[in-house]
PDB file of C-alpha atoms in Angstrom:
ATOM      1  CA  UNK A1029     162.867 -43.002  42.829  1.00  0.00           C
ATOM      2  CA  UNK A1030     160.526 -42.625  39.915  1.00  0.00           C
ATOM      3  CA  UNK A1031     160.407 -46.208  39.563  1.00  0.00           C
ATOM      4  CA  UNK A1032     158.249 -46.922  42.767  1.00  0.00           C
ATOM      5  CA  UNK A1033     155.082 -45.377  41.297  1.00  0.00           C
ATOM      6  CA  UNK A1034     153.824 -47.976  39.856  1.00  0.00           C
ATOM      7  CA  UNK A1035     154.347 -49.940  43.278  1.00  0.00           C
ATOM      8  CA  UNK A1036     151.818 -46.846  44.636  1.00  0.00           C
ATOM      9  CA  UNK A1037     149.106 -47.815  42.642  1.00  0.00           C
ATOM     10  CA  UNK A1038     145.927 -47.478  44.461  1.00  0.00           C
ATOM     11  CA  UNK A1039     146.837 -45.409  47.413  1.00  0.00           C
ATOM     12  CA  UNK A1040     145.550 -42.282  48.197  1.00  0.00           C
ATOM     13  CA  UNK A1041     148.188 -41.096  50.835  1.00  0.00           C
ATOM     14  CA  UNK A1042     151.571 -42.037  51.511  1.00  0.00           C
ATOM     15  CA  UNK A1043     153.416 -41.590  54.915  1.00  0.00           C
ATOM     16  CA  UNK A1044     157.295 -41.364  54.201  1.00  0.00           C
ATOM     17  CA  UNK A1045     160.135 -42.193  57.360  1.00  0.00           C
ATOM     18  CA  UNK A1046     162.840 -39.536  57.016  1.00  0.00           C
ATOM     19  CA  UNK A1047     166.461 -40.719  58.528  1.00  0.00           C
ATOM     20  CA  UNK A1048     167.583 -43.807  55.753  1.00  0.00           C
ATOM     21  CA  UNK A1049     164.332 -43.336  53.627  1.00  0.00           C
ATOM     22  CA  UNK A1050     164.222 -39.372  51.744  1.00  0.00           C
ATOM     23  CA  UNK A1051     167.410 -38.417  53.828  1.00  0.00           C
ATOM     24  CA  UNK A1052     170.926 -40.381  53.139  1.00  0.00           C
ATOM     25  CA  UNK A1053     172.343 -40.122  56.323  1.00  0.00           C
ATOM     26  CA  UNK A1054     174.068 -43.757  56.597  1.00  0.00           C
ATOM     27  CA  UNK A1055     177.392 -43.419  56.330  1.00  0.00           C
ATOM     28  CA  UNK A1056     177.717 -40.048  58.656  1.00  0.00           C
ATOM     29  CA  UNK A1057     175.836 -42.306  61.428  1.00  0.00           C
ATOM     30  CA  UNK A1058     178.234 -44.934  60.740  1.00  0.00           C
ATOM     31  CA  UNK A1059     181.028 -42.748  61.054  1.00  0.00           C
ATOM     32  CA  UNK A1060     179.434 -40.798  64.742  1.00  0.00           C
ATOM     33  CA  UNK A1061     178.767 -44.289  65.944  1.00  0.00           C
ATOM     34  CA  UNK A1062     182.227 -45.715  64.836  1.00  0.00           C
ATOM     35  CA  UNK A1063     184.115 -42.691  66.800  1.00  0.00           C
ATOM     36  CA  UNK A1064     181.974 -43.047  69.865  1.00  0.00           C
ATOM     37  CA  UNK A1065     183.251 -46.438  69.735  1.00  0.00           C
ATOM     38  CA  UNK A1066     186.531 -46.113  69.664  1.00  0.00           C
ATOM     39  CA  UNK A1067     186.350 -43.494  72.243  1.00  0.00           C
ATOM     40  CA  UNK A1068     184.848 -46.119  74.798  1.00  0.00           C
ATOM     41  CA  UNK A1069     186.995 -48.777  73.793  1.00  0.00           C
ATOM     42  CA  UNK A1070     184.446 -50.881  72.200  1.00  0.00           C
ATOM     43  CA  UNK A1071     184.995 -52.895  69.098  1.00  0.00           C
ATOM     44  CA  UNK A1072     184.597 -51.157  65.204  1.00  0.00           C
ATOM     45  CA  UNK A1073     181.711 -51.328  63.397  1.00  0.00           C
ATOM     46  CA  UNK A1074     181.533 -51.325  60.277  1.00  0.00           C
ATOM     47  CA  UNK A1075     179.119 -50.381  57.250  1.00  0.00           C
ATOM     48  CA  UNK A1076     178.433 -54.261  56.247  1.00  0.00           C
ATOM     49  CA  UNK A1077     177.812 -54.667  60.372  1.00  0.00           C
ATOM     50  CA  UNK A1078     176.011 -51.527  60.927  1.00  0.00           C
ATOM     51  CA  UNK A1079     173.216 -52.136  58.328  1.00  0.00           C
ATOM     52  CA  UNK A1080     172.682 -55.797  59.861  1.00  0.00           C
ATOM     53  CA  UNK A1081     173.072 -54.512  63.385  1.00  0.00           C
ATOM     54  CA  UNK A1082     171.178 -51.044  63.515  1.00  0.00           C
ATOM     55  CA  UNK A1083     167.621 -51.270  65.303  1.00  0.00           C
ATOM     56  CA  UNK A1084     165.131 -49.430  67.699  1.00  0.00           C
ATOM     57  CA  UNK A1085     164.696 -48.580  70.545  1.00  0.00           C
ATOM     58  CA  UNK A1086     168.219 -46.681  69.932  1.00  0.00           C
ATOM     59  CA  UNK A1087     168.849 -47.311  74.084  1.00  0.00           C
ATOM     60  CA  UNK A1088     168.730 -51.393  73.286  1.00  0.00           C
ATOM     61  CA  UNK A1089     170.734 -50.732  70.029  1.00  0.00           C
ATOM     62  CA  UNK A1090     173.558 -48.853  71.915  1.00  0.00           C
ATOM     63  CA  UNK A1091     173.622 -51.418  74.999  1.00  0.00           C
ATOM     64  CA  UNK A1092     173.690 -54.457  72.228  1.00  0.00           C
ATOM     65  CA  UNK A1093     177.106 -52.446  70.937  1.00  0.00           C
ATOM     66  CA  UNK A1094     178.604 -52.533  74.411  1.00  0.00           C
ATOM     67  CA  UNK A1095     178.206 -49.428  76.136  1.00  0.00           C
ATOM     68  CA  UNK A1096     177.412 -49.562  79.536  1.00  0.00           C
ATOM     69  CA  UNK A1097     174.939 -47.306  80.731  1.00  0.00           C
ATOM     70  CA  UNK A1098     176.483 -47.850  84.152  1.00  0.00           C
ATOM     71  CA  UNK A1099     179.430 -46.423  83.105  1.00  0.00           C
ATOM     72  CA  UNK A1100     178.100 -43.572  80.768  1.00  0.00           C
ATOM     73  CA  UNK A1101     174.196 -43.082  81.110  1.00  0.00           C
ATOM     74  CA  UNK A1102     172.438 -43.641  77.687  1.00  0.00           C
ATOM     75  CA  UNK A1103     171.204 -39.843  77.957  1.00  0.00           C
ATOM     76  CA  UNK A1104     174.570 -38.674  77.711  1.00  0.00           C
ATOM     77  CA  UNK A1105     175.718 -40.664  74.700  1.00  0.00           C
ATOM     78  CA  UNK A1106     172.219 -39.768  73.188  1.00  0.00           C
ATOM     79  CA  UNK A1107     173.340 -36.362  73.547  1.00  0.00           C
ATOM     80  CA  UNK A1108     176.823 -36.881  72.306  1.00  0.00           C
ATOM     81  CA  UNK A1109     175.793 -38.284  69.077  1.00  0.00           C
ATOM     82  CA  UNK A1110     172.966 -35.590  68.430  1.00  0.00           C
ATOM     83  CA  UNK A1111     175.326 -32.794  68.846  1.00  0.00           C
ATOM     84  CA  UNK A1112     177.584 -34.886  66.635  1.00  0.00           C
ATOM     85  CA  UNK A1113     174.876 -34.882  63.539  1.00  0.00           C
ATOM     86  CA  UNK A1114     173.720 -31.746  64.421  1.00  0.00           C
ATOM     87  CA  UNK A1115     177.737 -29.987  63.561  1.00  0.00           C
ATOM     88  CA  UNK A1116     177.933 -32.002  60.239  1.00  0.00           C
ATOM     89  CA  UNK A1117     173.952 -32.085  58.716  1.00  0.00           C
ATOM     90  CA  UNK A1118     174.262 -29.843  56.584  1.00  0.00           C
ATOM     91  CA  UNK A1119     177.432 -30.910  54.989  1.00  0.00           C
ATOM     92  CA  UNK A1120     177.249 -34.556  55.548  1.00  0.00           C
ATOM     93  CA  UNK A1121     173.604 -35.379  54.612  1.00  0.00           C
ATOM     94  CA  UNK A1122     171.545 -35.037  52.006  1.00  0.00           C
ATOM     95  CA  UNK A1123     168.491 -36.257  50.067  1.00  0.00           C
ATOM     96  CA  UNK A1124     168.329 -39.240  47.873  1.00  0.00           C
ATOM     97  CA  UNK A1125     168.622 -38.982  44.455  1.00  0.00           C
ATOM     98  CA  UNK A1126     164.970 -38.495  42.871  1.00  0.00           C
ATOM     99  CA  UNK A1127     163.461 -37.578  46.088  1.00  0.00           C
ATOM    100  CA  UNK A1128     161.795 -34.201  44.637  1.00  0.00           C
ATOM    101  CA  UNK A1129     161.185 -35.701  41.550  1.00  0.00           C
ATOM    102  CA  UNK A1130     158.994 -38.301  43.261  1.00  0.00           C
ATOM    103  CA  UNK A1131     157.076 -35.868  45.748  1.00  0.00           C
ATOM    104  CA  UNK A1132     156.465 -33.926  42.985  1.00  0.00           C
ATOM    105  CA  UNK A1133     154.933 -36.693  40.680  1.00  0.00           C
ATOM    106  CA  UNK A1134     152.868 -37.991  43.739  1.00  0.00           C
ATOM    107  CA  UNK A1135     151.614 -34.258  43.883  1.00  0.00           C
ATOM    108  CA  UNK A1136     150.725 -34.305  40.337  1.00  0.00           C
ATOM    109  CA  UNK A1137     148.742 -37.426  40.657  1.00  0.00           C
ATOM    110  CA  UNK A1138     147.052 -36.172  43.836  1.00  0.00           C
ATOM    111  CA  UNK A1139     148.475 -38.263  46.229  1.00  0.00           C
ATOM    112  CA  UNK A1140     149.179 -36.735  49.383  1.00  0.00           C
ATOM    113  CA  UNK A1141     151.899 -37.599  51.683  1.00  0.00           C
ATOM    114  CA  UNK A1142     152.715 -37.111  55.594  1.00  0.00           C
ATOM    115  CA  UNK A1143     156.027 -37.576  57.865  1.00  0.00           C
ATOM    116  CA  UNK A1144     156.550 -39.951  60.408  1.00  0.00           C
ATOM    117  CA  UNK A1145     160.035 -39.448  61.724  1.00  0.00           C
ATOM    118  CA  UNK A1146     162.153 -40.630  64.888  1.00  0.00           C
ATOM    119  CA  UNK A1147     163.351 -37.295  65.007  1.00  0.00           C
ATOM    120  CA  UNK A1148     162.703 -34.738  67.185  1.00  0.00           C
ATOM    121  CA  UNK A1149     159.623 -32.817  65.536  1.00  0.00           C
ATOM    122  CA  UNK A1150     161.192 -29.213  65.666  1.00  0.00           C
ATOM    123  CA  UNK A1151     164.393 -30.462  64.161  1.00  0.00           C
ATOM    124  CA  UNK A1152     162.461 -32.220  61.499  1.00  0.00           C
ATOM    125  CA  UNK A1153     160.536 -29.630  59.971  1.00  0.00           C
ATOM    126  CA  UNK A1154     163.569 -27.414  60.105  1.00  0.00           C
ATOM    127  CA  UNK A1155     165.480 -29.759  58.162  1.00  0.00           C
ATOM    128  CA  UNK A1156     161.976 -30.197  55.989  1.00  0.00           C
ATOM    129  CA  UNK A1157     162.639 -26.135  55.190  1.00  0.00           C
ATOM    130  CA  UNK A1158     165.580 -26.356  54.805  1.00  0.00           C
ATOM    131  CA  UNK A1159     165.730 -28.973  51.807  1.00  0.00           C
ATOM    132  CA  UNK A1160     162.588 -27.098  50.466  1.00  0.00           C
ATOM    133  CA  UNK A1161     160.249 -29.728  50.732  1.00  0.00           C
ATOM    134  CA  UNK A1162     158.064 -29.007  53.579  1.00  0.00           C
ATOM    135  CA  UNK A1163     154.724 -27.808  51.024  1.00  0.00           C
ATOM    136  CA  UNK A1164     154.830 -31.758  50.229  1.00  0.00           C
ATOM    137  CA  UNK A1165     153.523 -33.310  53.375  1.00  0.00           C
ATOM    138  CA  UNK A1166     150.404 -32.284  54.819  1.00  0.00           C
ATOM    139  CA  UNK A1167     151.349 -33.233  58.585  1.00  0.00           C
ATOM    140  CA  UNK A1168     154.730 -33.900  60.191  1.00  0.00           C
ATOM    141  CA  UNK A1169     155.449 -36.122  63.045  1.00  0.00           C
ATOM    142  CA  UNK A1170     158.084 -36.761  64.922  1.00  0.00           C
ATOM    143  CA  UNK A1171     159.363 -37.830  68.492  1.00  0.00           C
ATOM    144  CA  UNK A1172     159.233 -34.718  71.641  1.00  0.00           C
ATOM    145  CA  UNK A1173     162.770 -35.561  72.275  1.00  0.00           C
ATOM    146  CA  UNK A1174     165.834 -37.106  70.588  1.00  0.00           C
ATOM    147  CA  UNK A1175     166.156 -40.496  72.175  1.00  0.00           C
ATOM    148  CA  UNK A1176     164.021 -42.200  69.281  1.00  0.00           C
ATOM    149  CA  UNK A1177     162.422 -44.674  71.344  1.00  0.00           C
ATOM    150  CA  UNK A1178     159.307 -45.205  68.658  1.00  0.00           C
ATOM    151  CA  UNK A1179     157.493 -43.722  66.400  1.00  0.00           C
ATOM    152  CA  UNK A1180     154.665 -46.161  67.360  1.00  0.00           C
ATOM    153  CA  UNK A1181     152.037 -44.099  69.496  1.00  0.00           C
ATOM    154  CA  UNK A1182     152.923 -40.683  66.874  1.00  0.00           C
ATOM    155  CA  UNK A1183     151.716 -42.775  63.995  1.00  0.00           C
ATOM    156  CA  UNK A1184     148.654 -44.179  65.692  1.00  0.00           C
ATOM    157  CA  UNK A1185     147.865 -40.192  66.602  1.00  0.00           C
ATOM    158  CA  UNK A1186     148.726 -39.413  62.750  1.00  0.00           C
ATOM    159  CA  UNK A1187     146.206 -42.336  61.479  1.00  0.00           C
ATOM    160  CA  UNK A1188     143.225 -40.383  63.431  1.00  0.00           C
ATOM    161  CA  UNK A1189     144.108 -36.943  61.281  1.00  0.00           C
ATOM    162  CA  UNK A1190     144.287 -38.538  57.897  1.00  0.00           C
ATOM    163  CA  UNK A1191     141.262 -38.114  55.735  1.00  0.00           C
ATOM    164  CA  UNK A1192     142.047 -41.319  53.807  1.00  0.00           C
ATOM    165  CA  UNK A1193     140.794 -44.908  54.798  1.00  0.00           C
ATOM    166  CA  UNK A1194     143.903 -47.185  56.174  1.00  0.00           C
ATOM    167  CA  UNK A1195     143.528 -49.927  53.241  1.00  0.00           C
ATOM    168  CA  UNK A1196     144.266 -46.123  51.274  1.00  0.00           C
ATOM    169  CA  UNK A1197     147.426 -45.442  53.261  1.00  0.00           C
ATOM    170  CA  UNK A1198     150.952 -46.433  52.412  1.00  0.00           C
ATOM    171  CA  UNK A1199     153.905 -46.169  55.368  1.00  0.00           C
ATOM    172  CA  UNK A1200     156.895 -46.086  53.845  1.00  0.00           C
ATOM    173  CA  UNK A1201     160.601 -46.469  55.259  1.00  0.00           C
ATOM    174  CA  UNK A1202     163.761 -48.834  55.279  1.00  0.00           C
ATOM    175  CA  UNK A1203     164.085 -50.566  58.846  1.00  0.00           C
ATOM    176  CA  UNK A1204     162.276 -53.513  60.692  1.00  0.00           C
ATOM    177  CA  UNK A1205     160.819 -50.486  62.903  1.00  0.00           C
ATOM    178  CA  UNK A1206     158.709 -49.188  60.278  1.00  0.00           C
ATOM    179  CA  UNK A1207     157.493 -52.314  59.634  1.00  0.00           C
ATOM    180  CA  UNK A1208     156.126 -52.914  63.345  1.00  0.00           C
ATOM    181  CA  UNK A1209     155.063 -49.317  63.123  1.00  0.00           C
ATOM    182  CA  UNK A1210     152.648 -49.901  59.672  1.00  0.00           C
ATOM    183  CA  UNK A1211     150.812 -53.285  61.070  1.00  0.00           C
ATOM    184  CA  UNK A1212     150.155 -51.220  64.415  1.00  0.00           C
ATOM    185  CA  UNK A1213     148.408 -48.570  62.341  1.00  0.00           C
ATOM    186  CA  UNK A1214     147.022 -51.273  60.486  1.00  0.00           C
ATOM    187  CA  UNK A1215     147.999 -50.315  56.509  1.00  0.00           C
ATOM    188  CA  UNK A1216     150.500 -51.484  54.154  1.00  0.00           C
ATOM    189  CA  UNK A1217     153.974 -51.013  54.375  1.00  0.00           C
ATOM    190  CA  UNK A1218     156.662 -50.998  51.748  1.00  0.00           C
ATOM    191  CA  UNK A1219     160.359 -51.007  52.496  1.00  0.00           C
ATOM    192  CA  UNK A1220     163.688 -49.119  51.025  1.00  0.00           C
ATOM    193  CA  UNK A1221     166.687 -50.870  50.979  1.00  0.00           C
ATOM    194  CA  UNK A1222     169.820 -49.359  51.162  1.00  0.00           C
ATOM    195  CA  UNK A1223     169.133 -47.163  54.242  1.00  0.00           C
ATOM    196  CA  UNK A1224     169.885 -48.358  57.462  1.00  0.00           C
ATOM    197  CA  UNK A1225     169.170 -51.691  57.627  1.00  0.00           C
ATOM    198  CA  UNK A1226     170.473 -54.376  54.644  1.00  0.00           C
ATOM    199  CA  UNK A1227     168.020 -55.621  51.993  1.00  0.00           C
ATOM    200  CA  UNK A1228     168.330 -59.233  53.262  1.00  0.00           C
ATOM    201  CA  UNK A1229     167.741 -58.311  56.480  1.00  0.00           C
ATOM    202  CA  UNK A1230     164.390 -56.701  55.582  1.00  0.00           C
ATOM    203  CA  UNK A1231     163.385 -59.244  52.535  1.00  0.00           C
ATOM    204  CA  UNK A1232     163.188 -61.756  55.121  1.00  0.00           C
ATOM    205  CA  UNK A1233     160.750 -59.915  57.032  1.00  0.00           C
ATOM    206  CA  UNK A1234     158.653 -58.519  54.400  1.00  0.00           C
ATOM    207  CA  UNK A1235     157.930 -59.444  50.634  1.00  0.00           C
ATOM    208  CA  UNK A1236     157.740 -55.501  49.606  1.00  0.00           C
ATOM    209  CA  UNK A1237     160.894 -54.528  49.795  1.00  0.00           C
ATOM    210  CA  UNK A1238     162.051 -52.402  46.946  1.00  0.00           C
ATOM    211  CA  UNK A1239     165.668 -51.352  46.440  1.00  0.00           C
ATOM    212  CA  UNK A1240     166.717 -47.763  45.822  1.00  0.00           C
ATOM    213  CA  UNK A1241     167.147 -47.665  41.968  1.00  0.00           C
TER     214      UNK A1241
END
């Protein structure tokens, strides 16, 4: 990931997404989703679908696959599929290739970084430990719950603790959501492709779209 740097040119802070972005966690969602599918009798979905299909809010995502909360509430498949990621994290995730090696050389440079996450905070900070990468961001944010309905109103509360002007500040992640989420904290944004949304799919939303090596 060495080779965004020179895409960072000018910024004093950058705030990184987590799920798709520094974690590669794709294809174990794919595979939890695809299950739950099949379980309820809905059609398959697969990776080529997922990445053009995937969105937030997670509840409109889910409906837009054909469950029907009517049938089983969204809670309850929320809960399903977090118990799901939570049995196979460790073993099924894991960072992207060069993700120290960029902290570090952001570090080095002075640039300081923050999280802005989806997940619930206490999981995220756990899993922040955990990889041994916590020391690199200077505040953590993430949802009070696991239904990942935005990160919107967290990232407007992380804006007012930054010591950095906005035109300073980078967002960083790899869905249409983080895009929404950087012009309503009002800084740049620069995408990752080959999370969980496809690079077409974002390149035709945004002309800073970088691909993952």
């Amino acid at each position: 990931m060495l080779h965004l740097l020179p895409h960072l040119e000018g910024k004093q802070h950058i705030i990184w997404d987590w799920n798709g972005t520094l974690l590669d966690d794709v294809d174990f969602c794919i595979e939890i989703i695809a299950a739950m599918l099949s379980h309820h009798g809905l059609p398959e979905l697969d990776k080529n679908a997922y990445l053009k299909r995937f969105r937030f809010p997670i509840v409109d995502y889910y409906a837009e696959l054909g469950f029907r909360y009517d049938v089983v509430p969204f809670a309850e498949l929320s809960k399903h599929f977090i118990s799901r990621y939570k049995e196979g994290m460790a073993t099924r995730t894991q960072l992207y290739d060069g993700v120290r090696d960029i902290l570090g050389a952001l570090a080095d440079r002075g640039v300081s970084c923050s999280m802005l996450s989806a997940n619930h905070e206490g999981d995220l900070l756990k899993l922040l430990d955990n990889h041994g990468i916590r020391n690199h961001f200077v505040h953590v944010y993430g949802l009070g719950d696991h239904h990942a309905v935005s990160k919107l109103q967290r990232g407007k509360e992380l804006m007012q603790v930054i010591s950095h002007p906005p035109e300073s500040v980078l967002l960083i992640g790899d869905t249409d959501h983080d895009l929404e989420v950087g012009a309503a904290m009002g800084i740049d944004v620069m995408l990752l492709s080959g999370g969980h949304q496809c690079h077409d799919r974002l390149s035709a939303l945004h002309p800073r779209v970088a691909r993952r090596s």
